[in-house]
Amino acid sequence: MFAKLFSRVTGSPAPHSAHDHLFTTYAPEGAPARVLCSLYEQYAGAYPDEPVPPQHRHYRALVDAIVAGGAVRNMRDLDLRRVNSAYVTCFEKAEAFEFQLSLWRNEPDFAARLLQSRTDVVADLTAQAEAEAARITHYARWNECLAAPLDIGGYSRINLLAQMQPDDWHEIALRWDWRDGTAEMEWLTAQRACDRATALYVMCQGAPGDVATHREGRVEARDAFIRTLAARLEDGFYPAADLALPISMRTRVAFAEQMAIARRTRVSPWVLPSDLLHHEGRPHQPKYTVSDGRLHYHYEYWLAHVAPRR
């Protein structure tokens, strides 16, 4: 009731139980302080390109506005009550939220902030649910794609790779499971037509810093391959540098650290160009890909060029 009355005063839309399907009840009367702290800190180390769930993002913003300096581990009394209300606003269903609003009827500015945050959370969760539904619809024919016979064939995976293009090699390298060995990666990175970004990704996946410093527990056969690959990159073996390297910021940082460790040895083959990871290229457009060790058409290609029309 208070939420409805409040919305008439502020002009903000009232929370409504119609959105309760977006929320999962955990602690409708408020969570323990340790849980409130854990929720606040859960995505503190997220990189800008890593998706933070809307509820956590808005909760963190509310807590930052409530607790000076984000000192959530030292919350007492009023701050703890406010943060509890922030938690309910972002994570609990309508009835619990409306009760929290009623507790702050004498502090209209704070109540208004809670109401706006709730509106924003609902909007973001709704958009997220719609995007997920669209994704499921888009990939509804995934099993058809997996079952589609390929237009290439061969007696080995390397033979199949030999019939593909650099864009396909790039896609397969990005998805390669190293538990399947390195023979295929060794073959494609030995090709002059292999794009530099593909070779760079494969080398970085092999932890060149650990190889260069002889870290214990390494697989010697794989290390020899990574050294060979580093030598090719050092010597400019790959004339093509057309493709982008679609990796997350966290992966990019890990790769940069590994390459820095290798460079600090100051010996070949680790005298690698410092700008390798900064190259910008075009998105690759593969025809084939691999999932769980199984080669098949890339879904987008299959959908556009192979799939039976409906």
Short mmCIF file of C-alpha atoms in Angstrom, two decimals:
data_model
loop_
_atom_site.label_atom_id
_atom_site.label_comp_id
_atom_site.label_asym_id
_atom_site.label_seq_id
_atom_site.Cartn_x
_atom_site.Cartn_y
_atom_site.Cartn_z
CA MET A 1 0.00 0.00 0.00
CA PHE A 2 2.73 2.44 0.97
CA ALA A 3 4.52 1.82 -2.33
CA LYS A 4 1.39 2.76 -4.27
CA LEU A 5 0.87 5.93 -2.26
CA PHE A 6 4.54 6.78 -2.56
CA SER A 7 4.46 6.39 -6.31
CA ARG A 8 1.66 8.96 -6.56
CA VAL A 9 3.83 11.47 -4.74
CA THR A 10 7.08 10.75 -6.60
CA GLY A 11 5.67 9.85 -9.99
CA SER A 12 7.75 6.63 -9.96
CA PRO A 13 6.18 3.34 -10.99
CA ALA A 14 5.26 1.16 -8.02
CA PRO A 15 6.83 -2.28 -7.58
CA HIS A 16 4.37 -4.97 -8.51
CA SER A 17 4.09 -8.67 -7.71
CA ALA A 18 3.81 -9.33 -11.45
CA HIS A 19 7.60 -9.13 -11.47
CA ASP A 20 8.05 -11.63 -8.64
CA HIS A 21 9.00 -14.36 -11.12
CA LEU A 22 12.25 -12.45 -11.65
CA PHE A 23 13.22 -12.85 -7.99
CA THR A 24 14.10 -15.86 -5.82
CA THR A 25 13.29 -15.57 -2.14
CA TYR A 26 16.18 -16.14 0.23
CA ALA A 27 15.82 -13.81 3.24
CA PRO A 28 12.68 -11.67 2.86
CA GLU A 29 13.14 -10.13 6.30
CA GLY A 30 16.77 -9.28 5.64
CA ALA A 31 20.04 -11.18 5.44
CA PRO A 32 22.77 -11.64 8.07
CA ALA A 33 25.56 -9.06 8.01
CA ARG A 34 28.08 -11.60 6.66
CA VAL A 35 25.79 -12.32 3.71
CA LEU A 36 25.31 -8.63 3.05
CA CYS A 37 29.11 -8.22 3.00
CA SER A 38 29.61 -11.23 0.73
CA LEU A 39 27.04 -9.95 -1.76
CA TYR A 40 28.70 -6.55 -1.80
CA GLU A 41 32.16 -8.00 -2.40
CA GLN A 42 31.19 -10.83 -4.75
CA TYR A 43 31.89 -8.97 -8.00
CA ALA A 44 34.32 -6.38 -6.65
CA GLY A 45 37.11 -7.74 -8.86
CA ALA A 46 35.07 -7.92 -12.06
CA TYR A 47 36.65 -6.43 -15.16
CA PRO A 48 34.64 -3.85 -17.15
CA ASP A 49 33.80 -6.42 -19.85
CA GLU A 50 32.62 -9.07 -17.37
CA PRO A 51 28.85 -9.09 -16.87
CA VAL A 52 27.75 -8.36 -13.31
CA PRO A 53 24.17 -9.52 -12.56
CA PRO A 54 21.80 -6.53 -12.35
CA GLN A 55 20.77 -7.29 -8.78
CA HIS A 56 24.37 -7.29 -7.57
CA ARG A 57 25.23 -4.16 -9.56
CA HIS A 58 22.36 -2.11 -8.14
CA TYR A 59 22.86 -3.48 -4.63
CA ARG A 60 26.50 -2.45 -4.70
CA ALA A 61 25.55 1.05 -5.87
CA LEU A 62 23.04 1.38 -3.03
CA VAL A 63 25.54 0.19 -0.44
CA ASP A 64 28.16 2.62 -1.74
CA ALA A 65 25.66 5.43 -1.21
CA ILE A 66 24.85 4.22 2.31
CA VAL A 67 28.22 3.19 3.76
CA ALA A 68 31.07 5.67 3.53
CA GLY A 69 34.09 4.19 1.77
CA GLY A 70 32.33 0.85 1.26
CA ALA A 71 33.22 -0.18 4.84
CA VAL A 72 30.57 -2.87 4.89
CA ARG A 73 32.43 -5.06 7.38
CA ASN A 74 32.07 -2.36 10.03
CA MET A 75 28.37 -1.65 9.61
CA ARG A 76 26.41 -0.84 12.73
CA ASP A 77 22.87 0.08 13.65
CA LEU A 78 21.33 2.50 11.12
CA ASP A 79 23.74 1.67 8.29
CA LEU A 80 23.09 -2.05 8.77
CA ARG A 81 19.33 -1.47 8.65
CA ARG A 82 19.69 0.59 5.49
CA VAL A 83 21.88 -2.02 3.80
CA ASN A 84 19.37 -4.70 4.74
CA SER A 85 16.70 -2.66 3.01
CA ALA A 86 19.02 -2.30 0.01
CA TYR A 87 19.38 -6.08 -0.07
CA VAL A 88 15.61 -6.65 0.02
CA THR A 89 15.13 -3.99 -2.65
CA CYS A 90 17.44 -5.77 -5.07
CA PHE A 91 16.90 -9.45 -4.27
CA GLU A 92 13.52 -10.15 -2.67
CA LYS A 93 9.94 -10.24 -3.92
CA ALA A 94 7.41 -7.42 -3.91
CA GLU A 95 5.79 -8.02 -0.52
CA ALA A 96 9.12 -7.95 1.32
CA PHE A 97 10.22 -4.88 -0.62
CA GLU A 98 7.03 -2.96 0.07
CA PHE A 99 7.41 -3.70 3.79
CA GLN A 100 10.92 -2.24 3.69
CA LEU A 101 9.57 0.89 2.01
CA SER A 102 7.08 1.28 4.83
CA LEU A 103 9.92 1.27 7.36
CA TRP A 104 11.37 4.41 5.79
CA ARG A 105 8.18 6.42 5.44
CA ASN A 106 9.73 9.17 7.55
CA GLU A 107 12.80 9.34 5.30
CA PRO A 108 11.28 10.02 1.88
CA ASP A 109 14.63 10.63 0.15
CA PHE A 110 15.97 7.21 1.11
CA ALA A 111 12.64 5.55 0.30
CA ALA A 112 12.66 7.24 -3.10
CA ARG A 113 16.16 5.91 -3.75
CA LEU A 114 15.03 2.38 -2.88
CA LEU A 115 12.02 2.71 -5.14
CA GLN A 116 14.12 3.95 -8.05
CA SER A 117 16.62 1.14 -7.55
CA ARG A 118 13.82 -1.41 -7.52
CA THR A 119 12.46 0.04 -10.76
CA ASP A 120 15.92 -0.18 -12.33
CA VAL A 121 16.47 -3.75 -11.12
CA VAL A 122 13.12 -4.87 -12.53
CA ALA A 123 13.85 -3.18 -15.86
CA ASP A 124 17.28 -4.79 -16.13
CA LEU A 125 16.04 -8.23 -15.08
CA THR A 126 13.21 -8.00 -17.59
CA ALA A 127 15.63 -7.08 -20.37
CA GLN A 128 17.93 -9.92 -19.31
CA ALA A 129 15.07 -12.43 -19.37
CA GLU A 130 13.99 -11.22 -22.80
CA ALA A 131 17.55 -11.49 -24.11
CA GLU A 132 17.85 -15.02 -22.77
CA ALA A 133 14.53 -15.99 -24.34
CA ALA A 134 15.72 -14.54 -27.66
CA ARG A 135 19.00 -16.45 -27.36
CA ILE A 136 17.15 -19.71 -26.72
CA THR A 137 14.90 -19.04 -29.72
CA HIS A 138 17.89 -18.23 -31.90
CA TYR A 139 19.66 -21.46 -30.98
CA ALA A 140 16.55 -23.62 -31.17
CA ARG A 141 18.03 -25.48 -34.15
CA TRP A 142 21.36 -26.23 -32.52
CA ASN A 143 20.86 -30.01 -32.62
CA GLU A 144 20.04 -29.80 -36.33
CA CYS A 145 23.33 -28.01 -36.87
CA LEU A 146 25.27 -30.66 -34.95
CA ALA A 147 23.63 -33.42 -37.00
CA ALA A 148 24.21 -31.81 -40.39
CA PRO A 149 26.71 -33.72 -42.56
CA LEU A 150 29.76 -31.67 -43.46
CA ASP A 151 30.85 -30.89 -46.98
CA ILE A 152 34.38 -32.05 -46.18
CA GLY A 153 35.69 -35.40 -45.06
CA GLY A 154 38.99 -36.98 -44.15
CA TYR A 155 40.79 -39.75 -42.34
CA SER A 156 42.12 -37.47 -39.59
CA ARG A 157 41.45 -34.12 -37.95
CA ILE A 158 44.59 -32.71 -39.55
CA ASN A 159 43.33 -33.79 -42.95
CA LEU A 160 40.10 -31.93 -42.21
CA LEU A 161 42.02 -28.83 -41.08
CA ALA A 162 43.92 -28.85 -44.37
CA GLN A 163 40.61 -28.30 -46.17
CA MET A 164 39.70 -25.25 -44.11
CA GLN A 165 40.50 -21.55 -44.19
CA PRO A 166 42.43 -19.41 -41.66
CA ASP A 167 39.16 -18.13 -40.19
CA ASP A 168 38.22 -21.73 -39.37
CA TRP A 169 41.65 -22.40 -37.86
CA HIS A 170 41.22 -19.33 -35.68
CA GLU A 171 37.82 -20.50 -34.46
CA ILE A 172 39.07 -24.00 -33.71
CA ALA A 173 42.15 -22.70 -31.90
CA LEU A 174 39.96 -20.49 -29.71
CA ARG A 175 37.90 -23.52 -28.70
CA TRP A 176 40.62 -26.14 -28.58
CA ASP A 177 40.69 -28.50 -25.61
CA TRP A 178 44.36 -29.11 -24.81
CA ARG A 179 43.47 -32.46 -23.30
CA ASP A 180 43.09 -33.59 -26.92
CA GLY A 181 46.80 -33.01 -27.48
CA THR A 182 48.67 -30.48 -29.60
CA ALA A 183 49.11 -32.22 -32.96
CA GLU A 184 46.36 -30.20 -34.64
CA MET A 185 47.60 -26.93 -33.16
CA GLU A 186 51.13 -27.73 -34.22
CA TRP A 187 49.98 -28.37 -37.78
CA LEU A 188 47.90 -25.24 -38.24
CA THR A 189 50.45 -22.90 -36.59
CA ALA A 190 53.12 -24.33 -38.91
CA GLN A 191 51.20 -22.97 -41.91
CA ARG A 192 52.32 -19.62 -43.32
CA ALA A 193 48.65 -18.84 -44.00
CA CYS A 194 47.88 -19.09 -40.28
CA ASP A 195 46.96 -15.68 -38.92
CA ARG A 196 49.30 -14.16 -36.37
CA ALA A 197 46.45 -13.73 -33.87
CA THR A 198 45.76 -17.48 -34.05
CA ALA A 199 49.39 -18.36 -33.38
CA LEU A 200 49.58 -15.80 -30.58
CA TYR A 201 46.51 -17.20 -28.86
CA VAL A 202 47.82 -20.76 -29.04
CA MET A 203 51.21 -19.71 -27.66
CA CYS A 204 49.68 -17.76 -24.79
CA GLN A 205 47.40 -20.66 -23.92
CA GLY A 206 50.56 -22.70 -23.47
CA ALA A 207 51.80 -20.32 -20.72
CA PRO A 208 55.04 -19.09 -22.34
CA GLY A 209 56.21 -17.48 -19.10
CA ASP A 210 56.12 -20.82 -17.33
CA VAL A 211 57.91 -22.48 -20.25
CA ALA A 212 60.62 -19.79 -20.38
CA THR A 213 61.32 -20.05 -16.65
CA HIS A 214 61.21 -23.85 -16.55
CA ARG A 215 58.45 -23.95 -13.99
CA GLU A 216 58.07 -27.43 -12.52
CA GLY A 217 55.20 -29.66 -13.52
CA ARG A 218 55.28 -28.66 -17.18
CA VAL A 219 54.64 -31.12 -20.05
CA GLU A 220 57.96 -31.23 -21.91
CA ALA A 221 56.54 -32.14 -25.33
CA ARG A 222 54.12 -29.24 -25.14
CA ASP A 223 56.91 -26.91 -24.00
CA ALA A 224 58.93 -27.71 -27.12
CA PHE A 225 55.92 -26.76 -29.22
CA ILE A 226 55.45 -23.46 -27.35
CA ARG A 227 59.14 -22.61 -27.83
CA THR A 228 58.86 -23.28 -31.55
CA LEU A 229 55.76 -21.13 -31.75
CA ALA A 230 57.44 -18.28 -29.84
CA ALA A 231 60.39 -18.43 -32.24
CA ARG A 232 58.05 -18.03 -35.21
CA LEU A 233 56.34 -15.05 -33.62
CA GLU A 234 59.70 -13.55 -32.70
CA ASP A 235 60.96 -13.93 -36.28
CA GLY A 236 57.81 -12.63 -38.02
CA PHE A 237 56.92 -15.99 -39.56
CA TYR A 238 53.24 -15.06 -40.01
CA PRO A 239 52.67 -12.47 -42.77
CA ALA A 240 48.89 -12.34 -42.21
CA ALA A 241 47.66 -10.30 -39.26
CA ASP A 242 44.05 -9.73 -40.28
CA LEU A 243 42.07 -11.30 -37.46
CA ALA A 244 41.07 -9.90 -34.09
CA LEU A 245 41.79 -11.67 -30.84
CA PRO A 246 38.37 -11.95 -29.17
CA ILE A 247 39.42 -12.54 -25.58
CA SER A 248 38.23 -11.08 -22.30
CA MET A 249 40.15 -8.39 -20.44
CA ARG A 250 40.99 -10.92 -17.72
CA THR A 251 42.45 -13.32 -20.28
CA ARG A 252 44.32 -10.49 -21.97
CA VAL A 253 45.89 -9.48 -18.66
CA ALA A 254 46.89 -13.10 -17.95
CA PHE A 255 48.42 -13.40 -21.43
CA ALA A 256 50.31 -10.11 -21.00
CA GLU A 257 51.73 -11.28 -17.67
CA GLN A 258 52.91 -14.57 -19.19
CA MET A 259 54.57 -12.78 -22.10
CA ALA A 260 56.23 -10.28 -19.73
CA ILE A 261 57.67 -13.15 -17.68
CA ALA A 262 59.05 -14.73 -20.85
CA ARG A 263 60.53 -11.44 -22.11
CA ARG A 264 62.36 -10.86 -18.84
CA THR A 265 64.63 -13.79 -19.69
CA ARG A 266 66.01 -11.60 -22.51
CA VAL A 267 66.91 -14.64 -24.57
CA SER A 268 65.50 -16.05 -27.79
CA PRO A 269 62.83 -17.20 -28.53
CA TRP A 270 61.26 -14.95 -25.91
CA VAL A 271 62.27 -11.60 -27.42
CA LEU A 272 58.70 -11.08 -28.55
CA PRO A 273 57.30 -7.80 -29.95
CA SER A 274 55.69 -5.83 -27.13
CA ASP A 275 52.61 -4.87 -29.12
CA LEU A 276 51.45 -8.35 -30.10
CA LEU A 277 48.36 -8.29 -27.87
CA HIS A 278 47.35 -4.79 -29.00
CA HIS A 279 46.73 -5.67 -32.61
CA GLU A 280 43.19 -4.94 -33.78
CA GLY A 281 41.74 -6.92 -36.66
CA ARG A 282 38.44 -7.98 -38.11
CA PRO A 283 36.15 -10.54 -36.47
CA HIS A 284 36.74 -14.00 -37.87
CA GLN A 285 33.96 -15.58 -39.93
CA PRO A 286 34.29 -19.34 -39.59
CA LYS A 287 32.45 -21.99 -41.53
CA TYR A 288 33.39 -24.76 -39.09
CA THR A 289 33.88 -25.04 -35.36
CA VAL A 290 34.39 -27.68 -32.70
CA SER A 291 32.37 -28.52 -29.58
CA ASP A 292 33.33 -31.22 -27.10
CA GLY A 293 35.91 -32.50 -29.56
CA ARG A 294 33.37 -32.78 -32.36
CA LEU A 295 33.75 -30.89 -35.62
CA HIS A 296 30.59 -29.32 -37.05
CA TYR A 297 29.36 -26.28 -38.94
CA HIS A 298 29.58 -23.00 -37.10
CA TYR A 299 25.99 -22.30 -36.11
CA GLU A 300 25.73 -18.85 -37.73
CA TYR A 301 27.17 -20.14 -40.99
CA TRP A 302 24.89 -23.17 -40.94
CA LEU A 303 21.84 -21.03 -40.24
CA ALA A 304 22.64 -18.63 -43.09
CA HIS A 305 23.90 -21.05 -45.75
CA VAL A 306 23.00 -24.67 -44.98
CA ALA A 307 19.90 -24.91 -42.79
CA PRO A 308 16.67 -26.00 -44.50
CA ARG A 309 14.27 -23.08 -44.71
CA ARG A 310 11.24 -23.07 -42.48
#
